[in-house]
Amino acid sequence: MKKILFLILMQSFLLSCKIDNKGRLNVTDSPKKLAKLEGLLLLAQDSIIDTYDLSNDSIRLFPDLSKYKIKSLNLSYNLLDTFIVGFLPQKLEKLNLSHNQIHGDLTIGENSMPNLKELDVSYNKLESLDILESLFRIIASYNDLTDIQFKHGNIYYLDISYNIHLSNHVGFYPAEIDTIIREGVADGKPLVSPLDFWSTIVIE
């Protein structure tokens, strides 16, 4: 009986091991894989990183990455409910915050992110956007937006589709933007800028 028990235990042990190409026995039970954020925090803070992917990492609290230099950061598909601009990396040009739970107002003040060119905040619960940096591309579809304010500058692409509470009277100038995606907004009524609105009142 003892012999049978020994053989069973030995078989279980051998199944948890493997032989490498040099004939050495290795236990396959490896340490738990680091989360993506943990891996980033192990890097030297003066590292210059072109792209870092933190998507699908179950991040709940906005991480302080302000000491890092990252050009493109993907924080999509996490559990974030707040946005802290002061925690973002230096030199950031592209930021993806889509598919989180960020709610309320999102504000990016002038000169707070001078290198930022692209922002994706789609599939959140945002109620207003106030962006004073001169971005090229903003994706803000599938939110609860009722107000959008931003500095036009270089912007050529704006996606505000499926913000069902957004009026056609908007706080920006549609004529100055090359491409606007706005399905599911204001029943398809033409977007009216502040200048258009006041011009109509004066004429009347």
GROMACS .gro file of C-alpha atoms in nm, residues 15-129:
model
  115
   15LEU     CA    1   0.378   1.587  -1.402
   16SER     CA    2   0.458   1.925  -1.247
   17CYS     CA    3   0.812   1.915  -1.385
   18LYS     CA    4   0.970   1.920  -1.728
   19ILE     CA    5   1.303   1.822  -1.878
   20ASP     CA    6   1.486   2.100  -2.060
   21ASN     CA    7   1.693   2.054  -2.376
   22LYS     CA    8   2.001   1.978  -2.168
   23GLY     CA    9   1.834   1.701  -1.974
   24ARG     CA   10   1.787   1.908  -1.656
   25LEU     CA   11   1.474   1.875  -1.446
   26ASN     CA   12   1.279   2.201  -1.395
   27VAL     CA   13   0.974   2.254  -1.177
   28THR     CA   14   0.707   2.425  -1.388
   29ASP     CA   15   0.539   2.593  -1.091
   30SER     CA   16   0.661   2.946  -1.171
   31PRO     CA   17   0.591   3.264  -0.969
   32LYS     CA   18   0.275   3.459  -1.051
   33LYS     CA   19   0.312   3.674  -1.362
   34LEU     CA   20   0.351   4.042  -1.285
   35ALA     CA   21   0.064   4.275  -1.371
   36LYS     CA   22   0.147   4.520  -1.649
   37LEU     CA   23   0.146   4.815  -1.408
   38GLU     CA   24   0.380   4.634  -1.169
   39GLY     CA   25   0.617   4.573  -1.458
   40LEU     CA   26   0.616   4.942  -1.549
   41LEU     CA   27   0.685   5.051  -1.192
   42LEU     CA   28   0.995   4.830  -1.187
   43LEU     CA   29   1.150   5.033  -1.468
   44ALA     CA   30   1.379   5.326  -1.400
   45GLN     CA   31   1.177   5.648  -1.386
   46ASP     CA   32   1.411   5.820  -1.629
   47SER     CA   33   1.334   5.556  -1.894
   48ILE     CA   34   1.212   5.692  -2.228
   49ILE     CA   35   0.928   5.469  -2.351
   50ASP     CA   36   0.766   5.499  -2.693
   51THR     CA   37   0.452   5.292  -2.619
   52TYR     CA   38   0.324   5.121  -2.305
   53ASP     CA   39   0.014   4.903  -2.286
   54LEU     CA   40  -0.172   4.892  -1.954
   55SER     CA   41  -0.504   4.776  -2.101
   56ASN     CA   42  -0.704   4.498  -1.934
   57ASP     CA   43  -0.494   4.522  -1.616
   58SER     CA   44  -0.779   4.558  -1.361
   59ILE     CA   45  -0.648   4.901  -1.255
   60ARG     CA   46  -0.890   5.075  -1.017
   61LEU     CA   47  -0.694   5.379  -0.899
   62PHE     CA   48  -0.536   5.620  -1.144
   63PRO     CA   49  -0.162   5.541  -1.128
   64ASP     CA   50   0.096   5.815  -1.071
   65LEU     CA   51   0.316   5.792  -1.381
   66SER     CA   52   0.427   6.155  -1.374
   67LYS     CA   53   0.796   6.065  -1.339
   68TYR     CA   54   0.799   5.854  -1.656
   69LYS     CA   55   0.847   5.967  -2.015
   70ILE     CA   56   0.595   5.778  -2.232
   71LYS     CA   57   0.476   5.893  -2.575
   72SER     CA   58   0.175   5.660  -2.614
   73LEU     CA   59  -0.016   5.514  -2.317
   74ASN     CA   60  -0.304   5.267  -2.334
   75LEU     CA   61  -0.516   5.248  -2.016
   76SER     CA   62  -0.828   5.110  -2.185
   77TYR     CA   63  -1.049   4.832  -2.044
   78ASN     CA   64  -0.969   4.899  -1.679
   79LEU     CA   65  -1.182   5.000  -1.380
   80LEU     CA   66  -1.080   5.366  -1.353
   81ASP     CA   67  -1.349   5.608  -1.235
   82THR     CA   68  -1.138   5.925  -1.208
   83PHE     CA   69  -0.892   6.115  -1.426
   84ILE     CA   70  -0.590   6.290  -1.271
   85VAL     CA   71  -0.404   6.492  -1.529
   86GLY     CA   72  -0.111   6.551  -1.292
   87PHE     CA   73  -0.043   6.175  -1.278
   88LEU     CA   74   0.010   6.138  -1.653
   89PRO     CA   75   0.357   6.073  -1.800
   90GLN     CA   76   0.577   6.349  -1.935
   91LYS     CA   77   0.600   6.387  -2.314
   92LEU     CA   78   0.265   6.208  -2.360
   93GLU     CA   79   0.131   6.241  -2.716
   94LYS     CA   80  -0.141   5.975  -2.732
   95LEU     CA   81  -0.371   5.862  -2.448
   96ASN     CA   82  -0.634   5.587  -2.459
   97LEU     CA   83  -0.875   5.584  -2.162
   98SER     CA   84  -1.162   5.411  -2.340
   99HIS     CA   85  -1.380   5.146  -2.177
  100ASN     CA   86  -1.342   5.262  -1.817
  101GLN     CA   87  -1.589   5.409  -1.568
  102ILE     CA   88  -1.467   5.770  -1.563
  103HIS     CA   89  -1.757   6.000  -1.475
  104GLY     CA   90  -1.837   6.367  -1.428
  105ASP     CA   91  -1.617   6.636  -1.583
  106LEU     CA   92  -1.287   6.581  -1.761
  107THR     CA   93  -1.068   6.890  -1.776
  108ILE     CA   94  -0.728   6.934  -1.938
  109GLY     CA   95  -0.599   7.282  -1.866
  110GLU     CA   96  -0.379   7.490  -2.092
  111ASN     CA   97  -0.011   7.386  -2.082
  112SER     CA   98  -0.090   7.090  -1.854
  113MET     CA   99  -0.022   6.840  -2.136
  114PRO     CA  100   0.153   7.041  -2.409
  115ASN     CA  101   0.255   6.737  -2.617
  116LEU     CA  102  -0.082   6.561  -2.624
  117LYS     CA  103  -0.220   6.512  -2.977
  118GLU     CA  104  -0.473   6.227  -2.949
  119LEU     CA  105  -0.724   6.146  -2.676
  120ASP     CA  106  -0.970   5.855  -2.663
  121VAL     CA  107  -1.221   5.864  -2.376
  122SER     CA  108  -1.497   5.667  -2.546
  123TYR     CA  109  -1.719   5.426  -2.351
  124ASN     CA  110  -1.707   5.606  -2.017
  125LYS     CA  111  -1.963   5.804  -1.816
  126LEU     CA  112  -1.837   6.156  -1.878
  127GLU     CA  113  -2.081   6.447  -1.859
  128SER     CA  114  -1.856   6.726  -1.986
  129LEU     CA  115  -1.525   6.780  -2.165
   0.00000   0.00000   0.00000
